[in-house]
Each structure stands twice: as C-alpha cells, then as structure tokens.
Short mmCIF file of C-alpha atoms in Angstrom, two decimals:
data_model
loop_
_atom_site.label_atom_id
_atom_site.label_comp_id
_atom_site.label_asym_id
_atom_site.label_seq_id
_atom_site.Cartn_x
_atom_site.Cartn_y
_atom_site.Cartn_z
CA MET A 20 115.82 125.68 125.13
CA THR A 21 115.05 126.57 121.55
CA LEU A 22 115.17 124.14 118.68
CA LYS A 23 118.49 125.62 117.50
CA HIS A 24 120.02 125.15 120.95
CA ARG A 25 118.80 121.57 121.11
CA HIS A 26 120.35 120.84 117.74
CA LEU A 27 123.71 122.34 118.77
CA HIS A 28 123.61 120.48 122.06
CA ALA A 29 122.96 117.17 120.27
CA LYS A 30 125.83 117.86 117.85
CA LEU A 31 128.18 118.57 120.75
CA ILE A 32 127.20 115.34 122.52
CA ILE A 33 127.82 113.30 119.37
CA LYS A 34 131.18 115.03 118.83
CA THR A 35 132.20 114.41 122.44
CA ARG A 36 131.32 110.73 122.14
CA LYS A 37 133.43 110.38 118.99
CA ILE A 38 136.40 112.03 120.66
CA ASN A 39 135.95 110.02 123.87
CA GLY A 40 135.98 106.85 121.77
CA ARG A 41 139.21 107.84 120.06
CA ILE A 42 140.85 108.73 123.36
CA LYS A 43 139.76 105.45 124.94
CA ASN A 44 141.49 103.65 122.09
CA MET A 45 144.61 105.79 122.49
CA ILE A 46 144.74 104.99 126.21
CA LYS A 47 144.23 101.28 125.62
CA ASP A 48 147.23 101.27 123.26
CA PHE A 49 149.54 102.74 125.89
CA LYS A 50 151.41 100.43 128.20
CA LEU A 51 151.45 102.26 131.52
CA VAL A 52 154.46 101.01 133.42
CA SER A 53 156.05 104.14 134.86
CA ARG A 54 155.20 107.76 135.53
CA GLU A 55 156.95 108.78 132.30
CA ASP A 56 154.51 106.64 130.33
CA TYR A 57 151.64 108.36 132.11
CA PHE A 58 152.94 111.81 131.11
CA LYS A 59 153.59 110.72 127.52
CA MET A 60 150.03 109.47 127.28
CA ALA A 61 148.61 112.66 128.80
CA GLY A 62 150.68 114.71 126.32
CA SER A 63 149.49 112.77 123.30
CA VAL A 64 145.86 113.01 124.41
CA PHE A 65 146.26 116.76 124.96
CA ASN A 66 147.84 117.24 121.52
CA PHE A 67 145.04 115.25 119.96
CA LEU A 68 142.45 117.47 121.64
CA MET A 69 144.13 120.73 120.73
CA PHE A 70 144.81 119.96 117.10
CA ASP A 71 142.06 117.55 116.06
CA SER A 72 139.60 118.97 113.56
CA LEU A 73 136.60 117.60 115.44
CA SER A 74 137.21 119.53 118.64
CA THR A 75 135.80 122.94 117.81
CA ASN A 76 134.34 123.71 121.22
CA ARG A 77 137.54 122.79 123.03
CA ILE A 78 136.78 124.06 126.51
CA VAL A 79 133.55 122.08 126.88
CA LEU A 80 135.19 119.01 125.40
CA LEU A 81 138.32 119.31 127.52
CA THR A 82 136.38 119.31 130.78
CA GLY A 83 134.31 116.28 129.76
CA VAL A 84 137.26 114.41 128.33
CA LEU A 85 139.61 115.13 131.23
CA SER A 86 137.20 113.54 133.69
CA LEU A 87 136.99 110.49 131.42
CA ILE A 88 140.79 110.26 131.20
CA ASP A 89 141.05 110.64 134.97
CA ASP A 90 138.64 107.73 135.55
CA MET A 91 140.42 105.49 133.06
CA ILE A 92 143.85 106.29 134.45
CA LYS A 93 142.73 105.60 138.02
CA ARG A 94 141.52 102.17 136.91
CA ARG A 95 144.72 101.45 134.98
CA VAL A 96 147.01 102.65 137.76
CA ALA A 97 145.11 100.52 140.27
CA LYS A 98 145.98 97.46 138.13
CA ILE A 99 149.71 98.28 137.92
#
C-alpha cells in the first residue's frame, strides 16, 4: 500500500465513523413500535446516505453502514 493509498484509506475510515455516529443518533431518536416505524427509519437512513455531502464513496460506506444498522435494529427489535 502506497502512502497515497494509506491516506485515502484513513480518510475513508474517519468519514465512515462520522456517518456511523450520525446514523446511530438517528436510530436512537426513532421509537420502534411497529414494522412501519422500522421502514420509516430505514428510509430516512437511506436518504441520509444518498444525499449527505460526506458520503462520496457511497458503495463502500453503504456496505459498512448497513451492517451497523442491521446490528442495531436486531438489538432494538429484541427489546420490543
């Protein structure tokens, strides 16, 4: 890995962490009571990812973020 690649990789990790933090906050704000709430939340997270200025490398971010969302939702749904 060249120095340039390392730098880009580091930038992507930092960006992903910022976005993951924002999404965690979005998910915390949602009150998951029914399936409709779940879909509304998924829609708002998806819109955020597609149209947020931070997410330039969307495909890489989407895969990382979707697994995070999946984990968080499983935990939340288990509590309901």
